[in-house]
Coordinates of C-alpha atoms in Angstrom, one line a residue:
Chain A
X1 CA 28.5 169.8 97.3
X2 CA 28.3 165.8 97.0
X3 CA 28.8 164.1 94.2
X4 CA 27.6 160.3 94.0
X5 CA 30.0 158.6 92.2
X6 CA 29.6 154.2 91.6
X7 CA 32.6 153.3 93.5
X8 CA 34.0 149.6 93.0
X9 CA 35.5 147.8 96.0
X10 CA 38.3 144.9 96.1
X11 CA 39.2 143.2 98.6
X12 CA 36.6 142.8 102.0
X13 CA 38.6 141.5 104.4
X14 CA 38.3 143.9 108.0
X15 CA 39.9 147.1 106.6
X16 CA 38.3 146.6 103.1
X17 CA 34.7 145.9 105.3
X18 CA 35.0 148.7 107.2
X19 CA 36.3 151.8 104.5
X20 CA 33.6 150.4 102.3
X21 CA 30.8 150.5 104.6
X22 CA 31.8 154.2 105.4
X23 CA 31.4 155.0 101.5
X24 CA 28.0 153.5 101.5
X25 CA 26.9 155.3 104.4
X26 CA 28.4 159.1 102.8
X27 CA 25.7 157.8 100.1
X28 CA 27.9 156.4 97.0
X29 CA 26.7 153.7 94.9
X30 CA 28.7 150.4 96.0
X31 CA 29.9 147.4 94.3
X32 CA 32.1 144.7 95.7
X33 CA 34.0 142.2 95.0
X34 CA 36.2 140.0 97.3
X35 CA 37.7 136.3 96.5
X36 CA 35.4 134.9 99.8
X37 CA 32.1 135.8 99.4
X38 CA 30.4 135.5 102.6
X39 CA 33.2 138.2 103.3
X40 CA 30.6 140.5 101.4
X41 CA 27.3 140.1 103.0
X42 CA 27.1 142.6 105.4
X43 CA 27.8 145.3 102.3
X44 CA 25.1 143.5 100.2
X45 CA 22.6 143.7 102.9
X46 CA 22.7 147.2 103.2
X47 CA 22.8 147.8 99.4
X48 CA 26.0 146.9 97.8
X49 CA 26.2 144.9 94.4
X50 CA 27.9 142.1 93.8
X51 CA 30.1 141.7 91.2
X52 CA 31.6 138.6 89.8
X53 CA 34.9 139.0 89.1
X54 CA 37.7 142.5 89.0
X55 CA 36.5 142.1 85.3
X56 CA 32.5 142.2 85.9
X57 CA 33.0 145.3 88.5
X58 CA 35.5 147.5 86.7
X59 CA 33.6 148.7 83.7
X60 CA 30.6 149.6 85.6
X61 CA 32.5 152.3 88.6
X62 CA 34.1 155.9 88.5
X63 CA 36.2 155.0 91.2
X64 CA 37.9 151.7 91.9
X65 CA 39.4 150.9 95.0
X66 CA 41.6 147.9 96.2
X67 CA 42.5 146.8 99.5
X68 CA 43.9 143.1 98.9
X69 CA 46.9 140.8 100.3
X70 CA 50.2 141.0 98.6
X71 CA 51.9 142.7 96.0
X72 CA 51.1 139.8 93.9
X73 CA 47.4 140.1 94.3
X74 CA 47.6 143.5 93.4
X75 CA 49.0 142.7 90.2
X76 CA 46.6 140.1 89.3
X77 CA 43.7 142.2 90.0
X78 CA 45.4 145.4 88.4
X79 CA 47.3 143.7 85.3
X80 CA 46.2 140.4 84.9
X81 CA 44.5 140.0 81.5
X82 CA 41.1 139.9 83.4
X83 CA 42.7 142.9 85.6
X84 CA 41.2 146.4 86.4
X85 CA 43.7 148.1 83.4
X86 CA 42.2 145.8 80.7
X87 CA 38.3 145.8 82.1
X88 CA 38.0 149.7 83.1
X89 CA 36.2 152.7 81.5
X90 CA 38.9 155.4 79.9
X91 CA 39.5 158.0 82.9
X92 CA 38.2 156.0 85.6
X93 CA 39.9 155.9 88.9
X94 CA 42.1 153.4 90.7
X95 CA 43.6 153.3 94.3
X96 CA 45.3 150.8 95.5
X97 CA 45.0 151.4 99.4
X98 CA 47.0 147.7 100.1
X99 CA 50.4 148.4 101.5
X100 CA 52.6 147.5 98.4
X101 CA 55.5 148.0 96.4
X102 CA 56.5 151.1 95.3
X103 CA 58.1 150.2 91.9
X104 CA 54.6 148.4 91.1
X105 CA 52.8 151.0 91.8
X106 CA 54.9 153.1 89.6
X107 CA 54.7 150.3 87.0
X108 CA 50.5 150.5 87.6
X109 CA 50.6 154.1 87.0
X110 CA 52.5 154.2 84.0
X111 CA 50.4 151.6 82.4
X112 CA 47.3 153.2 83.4
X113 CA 48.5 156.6 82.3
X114 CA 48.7 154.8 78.9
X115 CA 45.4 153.4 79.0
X116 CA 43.7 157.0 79.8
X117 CA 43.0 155.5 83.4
X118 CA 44.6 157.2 86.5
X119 CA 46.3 155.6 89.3
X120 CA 47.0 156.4 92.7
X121 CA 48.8 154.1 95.7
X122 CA 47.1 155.5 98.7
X123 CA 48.4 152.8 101.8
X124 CA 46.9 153.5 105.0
X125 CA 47.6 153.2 108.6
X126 CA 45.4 152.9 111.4
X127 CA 44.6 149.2 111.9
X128 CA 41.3 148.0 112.1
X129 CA 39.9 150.2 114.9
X130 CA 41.4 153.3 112.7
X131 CA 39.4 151.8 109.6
X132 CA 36.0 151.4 111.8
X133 CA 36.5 154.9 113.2
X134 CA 37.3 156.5 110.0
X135 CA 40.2 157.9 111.7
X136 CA 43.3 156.3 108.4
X137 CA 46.2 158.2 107.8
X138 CA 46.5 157.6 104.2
X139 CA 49.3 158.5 102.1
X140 CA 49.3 159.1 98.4
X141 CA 51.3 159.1 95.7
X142 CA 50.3 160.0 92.2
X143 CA 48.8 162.8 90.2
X144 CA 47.7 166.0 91.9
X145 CA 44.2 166.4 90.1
X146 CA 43.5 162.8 90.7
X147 CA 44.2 163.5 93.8
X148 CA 42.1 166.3 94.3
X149 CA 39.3 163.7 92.7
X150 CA 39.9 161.5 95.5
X151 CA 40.2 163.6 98.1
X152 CA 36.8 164.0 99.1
X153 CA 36.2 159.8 99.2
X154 CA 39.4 159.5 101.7
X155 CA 38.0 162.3 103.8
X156 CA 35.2 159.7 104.4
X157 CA 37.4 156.7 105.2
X158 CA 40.6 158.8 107.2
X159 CA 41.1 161.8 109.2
X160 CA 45.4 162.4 108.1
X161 CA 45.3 162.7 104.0
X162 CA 48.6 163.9 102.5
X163 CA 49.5 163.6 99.3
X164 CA 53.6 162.5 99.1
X165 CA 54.7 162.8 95.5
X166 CA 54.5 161.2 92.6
X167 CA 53.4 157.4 91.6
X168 CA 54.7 154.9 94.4
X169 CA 55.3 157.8 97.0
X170 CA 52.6 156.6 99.0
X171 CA 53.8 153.4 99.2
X172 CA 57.0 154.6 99.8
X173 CA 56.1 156.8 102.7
X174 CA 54.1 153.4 104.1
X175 CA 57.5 151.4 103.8
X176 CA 59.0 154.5 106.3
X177 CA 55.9 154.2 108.5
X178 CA 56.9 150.4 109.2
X179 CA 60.2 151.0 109.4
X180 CA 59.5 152.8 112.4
X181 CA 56.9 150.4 113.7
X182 CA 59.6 147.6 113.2
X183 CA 62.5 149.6 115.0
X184 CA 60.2 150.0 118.3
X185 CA 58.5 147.0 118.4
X186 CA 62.1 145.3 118.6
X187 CA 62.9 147.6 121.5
X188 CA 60.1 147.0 123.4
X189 CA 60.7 143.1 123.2
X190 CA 64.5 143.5 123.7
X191 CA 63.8 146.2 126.8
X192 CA 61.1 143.5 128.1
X193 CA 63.4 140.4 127.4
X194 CA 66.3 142.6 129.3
X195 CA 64.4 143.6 132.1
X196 CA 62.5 140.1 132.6
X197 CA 65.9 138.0 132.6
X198 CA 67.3 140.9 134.8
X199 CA 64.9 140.2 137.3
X200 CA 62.7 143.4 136.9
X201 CA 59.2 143.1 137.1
X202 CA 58.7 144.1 133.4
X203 CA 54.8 145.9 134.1
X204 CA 56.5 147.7 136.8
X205 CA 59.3 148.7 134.6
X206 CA 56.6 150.0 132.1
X207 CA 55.9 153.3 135.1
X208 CA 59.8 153.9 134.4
X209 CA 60.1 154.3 130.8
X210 CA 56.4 155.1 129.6
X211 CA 57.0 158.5 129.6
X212 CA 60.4 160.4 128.1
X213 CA 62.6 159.8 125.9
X214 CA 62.0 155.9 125.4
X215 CA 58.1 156.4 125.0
X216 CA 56.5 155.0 121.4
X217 CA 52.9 153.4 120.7
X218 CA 54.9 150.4 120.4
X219 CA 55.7 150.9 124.2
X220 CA 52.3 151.6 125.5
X221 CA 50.5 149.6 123.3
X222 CA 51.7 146.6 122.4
X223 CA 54.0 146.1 125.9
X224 CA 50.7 145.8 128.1
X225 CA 49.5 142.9 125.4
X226 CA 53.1 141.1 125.9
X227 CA 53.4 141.4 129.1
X228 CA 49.5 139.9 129.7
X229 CA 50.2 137.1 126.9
X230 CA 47.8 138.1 124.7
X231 CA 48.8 137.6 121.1
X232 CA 45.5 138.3 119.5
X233 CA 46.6 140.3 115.9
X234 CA 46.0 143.6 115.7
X235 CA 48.2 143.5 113.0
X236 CA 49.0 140.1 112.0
X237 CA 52.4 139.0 111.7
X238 CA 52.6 137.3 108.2
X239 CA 51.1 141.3 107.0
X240 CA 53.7 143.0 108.8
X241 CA 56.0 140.2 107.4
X242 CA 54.7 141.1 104.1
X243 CA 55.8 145.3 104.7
X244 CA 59.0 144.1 105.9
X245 CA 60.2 142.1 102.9
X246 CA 58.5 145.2 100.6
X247 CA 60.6 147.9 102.4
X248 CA 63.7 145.8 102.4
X249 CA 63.4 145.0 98.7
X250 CA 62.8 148.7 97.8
X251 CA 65.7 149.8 100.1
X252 CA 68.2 146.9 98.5
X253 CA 66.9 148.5 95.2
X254 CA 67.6 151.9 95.8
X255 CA 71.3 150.9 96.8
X256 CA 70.8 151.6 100.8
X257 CA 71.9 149.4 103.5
X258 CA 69.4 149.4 106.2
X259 CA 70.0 146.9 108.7
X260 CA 68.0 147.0 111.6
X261 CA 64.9 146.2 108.7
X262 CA 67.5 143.0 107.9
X263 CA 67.1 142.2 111.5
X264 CA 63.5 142.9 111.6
X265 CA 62.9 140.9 108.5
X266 CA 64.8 138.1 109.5
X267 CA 62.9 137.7 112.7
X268 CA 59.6 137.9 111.5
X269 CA 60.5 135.3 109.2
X270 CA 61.5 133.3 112.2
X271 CA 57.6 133.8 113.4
X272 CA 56.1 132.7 110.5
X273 CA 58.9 129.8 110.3
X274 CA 57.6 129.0 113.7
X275 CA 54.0 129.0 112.5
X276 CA 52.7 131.9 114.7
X277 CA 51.6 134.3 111.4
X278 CA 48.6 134.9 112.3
X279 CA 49.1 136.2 115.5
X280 CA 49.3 140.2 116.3
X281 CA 52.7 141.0 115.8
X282 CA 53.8 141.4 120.0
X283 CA 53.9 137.5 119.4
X284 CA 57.8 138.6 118.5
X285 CA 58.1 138.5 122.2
X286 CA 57.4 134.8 122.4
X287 CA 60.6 134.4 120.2
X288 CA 62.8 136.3 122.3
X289 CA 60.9 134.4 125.3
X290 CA 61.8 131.1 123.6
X291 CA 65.5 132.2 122.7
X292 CA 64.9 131.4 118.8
X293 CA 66.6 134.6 118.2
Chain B
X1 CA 58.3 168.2 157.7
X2 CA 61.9 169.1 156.2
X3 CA 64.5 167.6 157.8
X4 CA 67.5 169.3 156.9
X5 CA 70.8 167.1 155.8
X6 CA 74.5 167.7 154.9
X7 CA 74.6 166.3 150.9
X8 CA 77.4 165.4 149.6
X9 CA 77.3 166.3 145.7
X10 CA 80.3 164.6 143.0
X11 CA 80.0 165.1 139.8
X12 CA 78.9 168.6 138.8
X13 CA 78.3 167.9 134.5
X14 CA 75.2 169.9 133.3
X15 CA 72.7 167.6 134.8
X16 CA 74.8 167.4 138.3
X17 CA 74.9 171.4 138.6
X18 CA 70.6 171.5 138.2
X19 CA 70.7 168.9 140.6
X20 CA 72.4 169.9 143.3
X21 CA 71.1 173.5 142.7
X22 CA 67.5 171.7 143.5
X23 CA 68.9 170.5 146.4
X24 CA 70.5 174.0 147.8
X25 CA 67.4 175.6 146.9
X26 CA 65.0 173.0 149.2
X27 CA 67.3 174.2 152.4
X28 CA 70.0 171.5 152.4
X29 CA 73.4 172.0 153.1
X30 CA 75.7 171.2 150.5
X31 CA 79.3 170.0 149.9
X32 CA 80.5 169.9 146.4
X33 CA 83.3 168.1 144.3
X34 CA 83.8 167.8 140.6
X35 CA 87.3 166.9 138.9
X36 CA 86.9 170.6 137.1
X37 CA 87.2 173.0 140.2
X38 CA 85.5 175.5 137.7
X39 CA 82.1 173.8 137.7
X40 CA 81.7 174.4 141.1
X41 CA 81.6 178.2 141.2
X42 CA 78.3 178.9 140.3
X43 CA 77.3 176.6 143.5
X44 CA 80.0 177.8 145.4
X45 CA 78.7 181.3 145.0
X46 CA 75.3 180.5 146.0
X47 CA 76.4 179.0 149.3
X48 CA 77.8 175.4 148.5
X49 CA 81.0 174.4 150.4
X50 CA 84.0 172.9 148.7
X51 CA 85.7 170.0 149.6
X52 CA 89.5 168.9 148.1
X53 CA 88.3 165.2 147.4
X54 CA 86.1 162.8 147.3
X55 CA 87.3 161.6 150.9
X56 CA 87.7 165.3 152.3
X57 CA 83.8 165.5 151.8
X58 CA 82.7 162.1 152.5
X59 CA 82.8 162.0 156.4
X60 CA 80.6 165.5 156.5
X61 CA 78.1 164.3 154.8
X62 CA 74.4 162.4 155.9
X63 CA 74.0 161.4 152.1
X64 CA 76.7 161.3 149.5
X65 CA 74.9 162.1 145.6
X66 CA 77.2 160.8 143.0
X67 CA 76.7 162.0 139.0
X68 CA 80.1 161.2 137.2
X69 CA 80.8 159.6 133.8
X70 CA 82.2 156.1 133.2
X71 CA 81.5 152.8 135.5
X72 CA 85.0 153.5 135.9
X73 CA 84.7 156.1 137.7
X74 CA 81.7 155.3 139.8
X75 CA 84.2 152.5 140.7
X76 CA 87.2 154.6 141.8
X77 CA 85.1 157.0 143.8
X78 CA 82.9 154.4 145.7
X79 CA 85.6 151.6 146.0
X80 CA 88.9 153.4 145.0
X81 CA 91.3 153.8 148.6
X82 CA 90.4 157.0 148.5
X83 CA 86.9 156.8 148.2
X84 CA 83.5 156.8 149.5
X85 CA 83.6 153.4 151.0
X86 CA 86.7 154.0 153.2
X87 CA 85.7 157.1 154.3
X88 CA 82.2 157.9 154.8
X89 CA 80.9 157.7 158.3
X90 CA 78.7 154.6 159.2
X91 CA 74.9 155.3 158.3
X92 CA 75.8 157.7 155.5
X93 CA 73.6 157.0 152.5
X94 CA 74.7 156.5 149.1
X95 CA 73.4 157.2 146.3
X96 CA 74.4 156.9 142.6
X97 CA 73.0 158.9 140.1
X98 CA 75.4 158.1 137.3
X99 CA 74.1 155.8 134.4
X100 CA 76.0 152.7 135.3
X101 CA 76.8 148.7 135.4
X102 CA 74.2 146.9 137.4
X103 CA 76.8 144.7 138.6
X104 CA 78.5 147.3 139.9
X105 CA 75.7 148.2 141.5
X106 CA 75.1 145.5 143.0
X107 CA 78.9 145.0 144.1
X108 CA 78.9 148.6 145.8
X109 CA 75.9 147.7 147.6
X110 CA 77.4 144.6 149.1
X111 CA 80.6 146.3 150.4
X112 CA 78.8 149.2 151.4
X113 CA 76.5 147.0 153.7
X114 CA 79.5 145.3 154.9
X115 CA 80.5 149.0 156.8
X116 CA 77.8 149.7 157.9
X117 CA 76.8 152.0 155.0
X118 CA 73.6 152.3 152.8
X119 CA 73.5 152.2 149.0
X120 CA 70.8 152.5 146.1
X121 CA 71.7 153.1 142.0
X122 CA 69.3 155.8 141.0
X123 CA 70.2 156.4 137.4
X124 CA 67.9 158.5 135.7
X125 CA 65.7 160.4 132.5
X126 CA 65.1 163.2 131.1
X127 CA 68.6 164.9 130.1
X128 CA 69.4 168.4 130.6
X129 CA 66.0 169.7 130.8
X130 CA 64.7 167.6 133.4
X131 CA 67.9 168.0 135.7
X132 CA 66.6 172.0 135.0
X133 CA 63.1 172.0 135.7
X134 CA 63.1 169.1 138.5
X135 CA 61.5 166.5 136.1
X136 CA 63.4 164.0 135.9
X137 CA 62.3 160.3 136.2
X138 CA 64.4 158.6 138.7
X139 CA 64.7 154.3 139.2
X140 CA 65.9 153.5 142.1
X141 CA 67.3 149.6 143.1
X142 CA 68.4 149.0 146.9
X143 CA 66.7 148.6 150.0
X144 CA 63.5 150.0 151.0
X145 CA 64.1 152.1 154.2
X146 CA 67.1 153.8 152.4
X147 CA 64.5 154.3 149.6
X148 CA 62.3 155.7 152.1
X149 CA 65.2 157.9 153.3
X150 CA 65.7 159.0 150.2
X151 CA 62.5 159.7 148.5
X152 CA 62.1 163.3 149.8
X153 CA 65.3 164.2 148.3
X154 CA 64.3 162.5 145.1
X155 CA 61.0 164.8 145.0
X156 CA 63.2 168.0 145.1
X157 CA 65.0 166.8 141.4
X158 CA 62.1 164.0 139.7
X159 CA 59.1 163.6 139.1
X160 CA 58.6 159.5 138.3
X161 CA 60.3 158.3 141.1
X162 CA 59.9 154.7 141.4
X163 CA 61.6 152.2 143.1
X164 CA 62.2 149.0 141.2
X165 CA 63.6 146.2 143.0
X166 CA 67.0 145.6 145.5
X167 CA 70.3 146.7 144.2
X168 CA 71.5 146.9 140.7
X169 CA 67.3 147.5 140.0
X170 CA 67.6 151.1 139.0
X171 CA 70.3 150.7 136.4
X172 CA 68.9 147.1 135.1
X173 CA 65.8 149.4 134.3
X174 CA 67.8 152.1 132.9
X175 CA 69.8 150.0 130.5
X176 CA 66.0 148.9 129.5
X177 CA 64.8 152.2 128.6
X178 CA 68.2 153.1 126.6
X179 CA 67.6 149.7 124.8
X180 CA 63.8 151.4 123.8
X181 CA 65.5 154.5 123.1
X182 CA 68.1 152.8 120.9
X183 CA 66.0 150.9 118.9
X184 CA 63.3 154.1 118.2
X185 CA 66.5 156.2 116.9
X186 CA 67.4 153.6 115.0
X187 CA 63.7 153.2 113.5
X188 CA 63.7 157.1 112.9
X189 CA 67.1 157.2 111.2
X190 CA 66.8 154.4 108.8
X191 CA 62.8 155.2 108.1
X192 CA 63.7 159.1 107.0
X193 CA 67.1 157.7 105.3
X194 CA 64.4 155.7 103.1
X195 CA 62.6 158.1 102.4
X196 CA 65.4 160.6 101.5
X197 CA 66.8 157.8 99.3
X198 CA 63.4 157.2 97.6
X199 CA 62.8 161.1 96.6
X200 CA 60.3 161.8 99.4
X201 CA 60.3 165.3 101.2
X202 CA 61.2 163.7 104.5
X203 CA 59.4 166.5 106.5
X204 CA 56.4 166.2 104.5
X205 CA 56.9 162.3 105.5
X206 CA 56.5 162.9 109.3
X207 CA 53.0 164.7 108.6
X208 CA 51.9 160.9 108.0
X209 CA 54.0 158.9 109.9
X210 CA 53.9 161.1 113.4
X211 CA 50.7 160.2 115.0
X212 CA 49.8 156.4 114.6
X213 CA 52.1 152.9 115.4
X214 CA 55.0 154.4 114.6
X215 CA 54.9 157.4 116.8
X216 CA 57.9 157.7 118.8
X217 CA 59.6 160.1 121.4
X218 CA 62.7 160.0 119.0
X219 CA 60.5 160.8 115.9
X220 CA 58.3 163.7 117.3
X221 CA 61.9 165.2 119.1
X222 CA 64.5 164.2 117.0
X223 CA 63.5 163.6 113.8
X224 CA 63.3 167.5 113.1
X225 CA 66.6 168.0 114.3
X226 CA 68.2 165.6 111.6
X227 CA 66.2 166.7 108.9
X228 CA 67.4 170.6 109.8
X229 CA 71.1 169.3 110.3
X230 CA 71.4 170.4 114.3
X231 CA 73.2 167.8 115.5
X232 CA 73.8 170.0 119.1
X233 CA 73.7 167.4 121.9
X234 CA 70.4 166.8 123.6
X235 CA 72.0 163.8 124.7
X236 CA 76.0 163.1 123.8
X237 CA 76.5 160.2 121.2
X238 CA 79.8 159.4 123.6
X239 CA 77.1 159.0 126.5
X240 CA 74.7 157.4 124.9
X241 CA 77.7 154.8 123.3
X242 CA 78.7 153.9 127.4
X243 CA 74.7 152.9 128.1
X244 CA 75.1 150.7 125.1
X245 CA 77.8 148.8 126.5
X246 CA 76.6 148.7 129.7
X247 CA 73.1 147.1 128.3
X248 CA 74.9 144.7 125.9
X249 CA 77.6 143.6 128.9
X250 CA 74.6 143.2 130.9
X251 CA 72.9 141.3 128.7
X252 CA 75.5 139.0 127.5
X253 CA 75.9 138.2 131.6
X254 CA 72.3 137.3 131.8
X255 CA 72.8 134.9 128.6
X256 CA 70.2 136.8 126.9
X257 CA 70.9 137.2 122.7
X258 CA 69.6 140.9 121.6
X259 CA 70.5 141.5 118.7
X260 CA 69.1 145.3 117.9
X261 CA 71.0 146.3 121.4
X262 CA 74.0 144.9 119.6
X263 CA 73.2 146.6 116.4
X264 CA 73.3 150.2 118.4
X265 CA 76.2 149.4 119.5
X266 CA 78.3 148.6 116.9
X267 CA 76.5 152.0 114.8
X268 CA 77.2 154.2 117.6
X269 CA 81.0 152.9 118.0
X270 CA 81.2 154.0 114.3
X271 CA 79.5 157.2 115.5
X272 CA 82.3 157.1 118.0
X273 CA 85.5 156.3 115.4
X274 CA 84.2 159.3 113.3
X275 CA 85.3 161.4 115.8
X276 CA 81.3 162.6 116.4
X277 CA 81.1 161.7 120.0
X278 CA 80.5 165.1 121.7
X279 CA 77.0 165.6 118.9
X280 CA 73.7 164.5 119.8
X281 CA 72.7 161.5 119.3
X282 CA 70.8 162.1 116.2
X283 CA 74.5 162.1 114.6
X284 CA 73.9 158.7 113.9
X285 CA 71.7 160.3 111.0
X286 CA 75.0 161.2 109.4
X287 CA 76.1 157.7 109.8
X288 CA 73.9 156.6 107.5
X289 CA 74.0 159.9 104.9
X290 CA 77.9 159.1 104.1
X291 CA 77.3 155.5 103.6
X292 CA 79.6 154.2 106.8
X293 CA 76.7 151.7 108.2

């Protein structure tokens, strides 16, 4: 049984583009806003509204959903005074899909709770191909019957949907995704750097250690892209910057000393330093390449 | 066309024993030693002969297959004056299957050459199970007609057998798959400490986490085995400790800087201090539960 619902959409940059169009297309009513316009023409064209501001959009939708920068924007846009908390209809829906902090989106929750609004952090992973394919994990923290009220819109953006826990356990469970992202992506640009220096021809050394215990998507993924010195972002740096400094923040405050995401941190710091944030994040191996490590 | 040879087997651990079964299986004759007498029965029964040391078996032999422990030991029984070197006849082939230093390797290669003998470094992948079922990958440094010599032998154990340059190439490329493998346990460890620490059902946390960028051997395989508290060895923390020297030394003679292959190490040497070097390596999981990182 479908049920239309006006769904409001923050934030069009290519993930944002990409879920929203896939709403549109399942038949829901559409209206966007984004801080670049042009960013929203494809959605107009085939039927979205525009809305002004987070204010003009919020009191007209069912269902809110963000997919901004950084934390800070998600603030703004959920409780700035001309936020989403303020602006929206009692028992609307929010969901923050932008990879953020967990204590914020525990702070959002509460504060919506209070308001008669209900929250839910929902990050994703996937990329950009996974957002165009409709194929997101997304995990999700919050209620469980606003869960089961959203559950049928992220069926139409993802393919892995699991609820976590409570407020901020989806964005907690994003912070352990990138952990992991962060711990292979260094070993597949120290395991390159080794074998280059070593005198190993690295792509050959790729038929050695593709497959057992050393395999990852880091490894047959982002290696070939290194290896070809293509640093075009599939995930940008400064983002993956931006999880980095979230999941070391959240660790610090939950007392635990995690330091390969100190290491991790401190040398994608180095790459934005160095001025190469907007390049896919395999641009790491250009640091270990240029011995700024 | 099988050309039956006289192998010489040292070293009979749990992946030497499958080996040389392999081996004795295919049709070749077989002379066994292994500093525990005890280990040799099973092969002994099935038609291996014994020899009293290392030089007792090395002028019998056509090829000499060494699996031991330390560098130190590779050393003693290639370059010891009781050892392989000194007493193998000229055109025997050597071939090391012990994770070891490169630049031992390389040395053992040099001196070997220099009587007359042929050498490769064939560490290899896989662990117990693919010593058992003949899968394991095999990278192979040293010269290509001993390669070519070799290869047919290799087939009866591996699988991925690939030779990756002159001598020292095989362990160069094993030191840069334990480097991968290092930095995905790591990921694994400190991503589900994270989540523990932030009140997420761990398990539940793989459901999202398994099947994108931060898919991993070490999260698919070992992840479960933290979580249920089996810290059995796959692959010995002690073991696993030695490869991490052996890449770090390595590295620090190549002038490289890696500073997550430093990281392992220093974790693992804690593993080590604990008194947990005969677990699996997923005891480093423990590390981080009592706090010792």
């Amino acid at each position: 049984m479908f049920e239309k619902k006006t769904i409001g959409f923050i934030g069009l940059g290519v993930m944002g583009n990409s879920m929203a169009g896939h709403l549109l297309v399942a038949g829901h009513s559409l209206i966007v806003y984004t801080r670049s316009p042009a960013k929203a023409k494809a959605l107009l064209d085939r039927g979205a509204e525009w809305a002004e501001s987070p204010a003009a959009l919020a009191p007209r939708c069912d269902v809110i959903i963000t997919m901004v920068g950084l934390p800070s924007d998600v603030e703004e846009v959920y409780l700035g005074d001309k936020g989403l908390l303020v602006h929206a209809r009692k028992g609307t829906l929010l969901i923050d899909m932008t990879t953020s902090s967990p204590d914020l989106a525990v702070r959002i929750y509460a504060e919506a709770s209070a308001k008669g609004l209900k929250a839910l952090d929902a990050p994703v992973s996937g990329g950009d191909t996974g957002a165009r394919n409709a194929t997101l994990t997304i995990m999700v923290g919050g209620d469980e019957d606003a869960f089961a009220e959203a559950e049928a819109l992220f069926a139409i953006m993802g393919k892995t949907i699991v609820r976590q826990g409570g407020a901020g356990a989806g964005q907690h469970t994003k912070a352990a995704n990138q952990i992991c992202v962060a711990a292979n992506l260094l070993g597949v640009v120290e395991a390159l750097s080794y074998a280059s220096a070593s005198g190993l021809d690295p792509k050959r050394v790729l038929l050695s250690i593709g497959g057992g215990s050393a395999a990852s998507w880091q490894l047959s993924s982002n290696a070939p892209r290194m290896l070809d010195g293509d640093f075009n972002p599939g995930f940008y740096a400064k983002h993956f910057l931006k999880d980095l400094r979230i999941a070391l923040d959240s660790s610090k405050n939950l007392g635990l000393t995690l330091p390969l995401v100190a290491l991790a941190e401190s040398l994608f710091d180095k790459v934005q330093s160095r001025g190469w944030g907007e390049r896919g994040t395999q641009i790491l191996y250009e640091l270990y390449r240029h011995g700024i490590v």
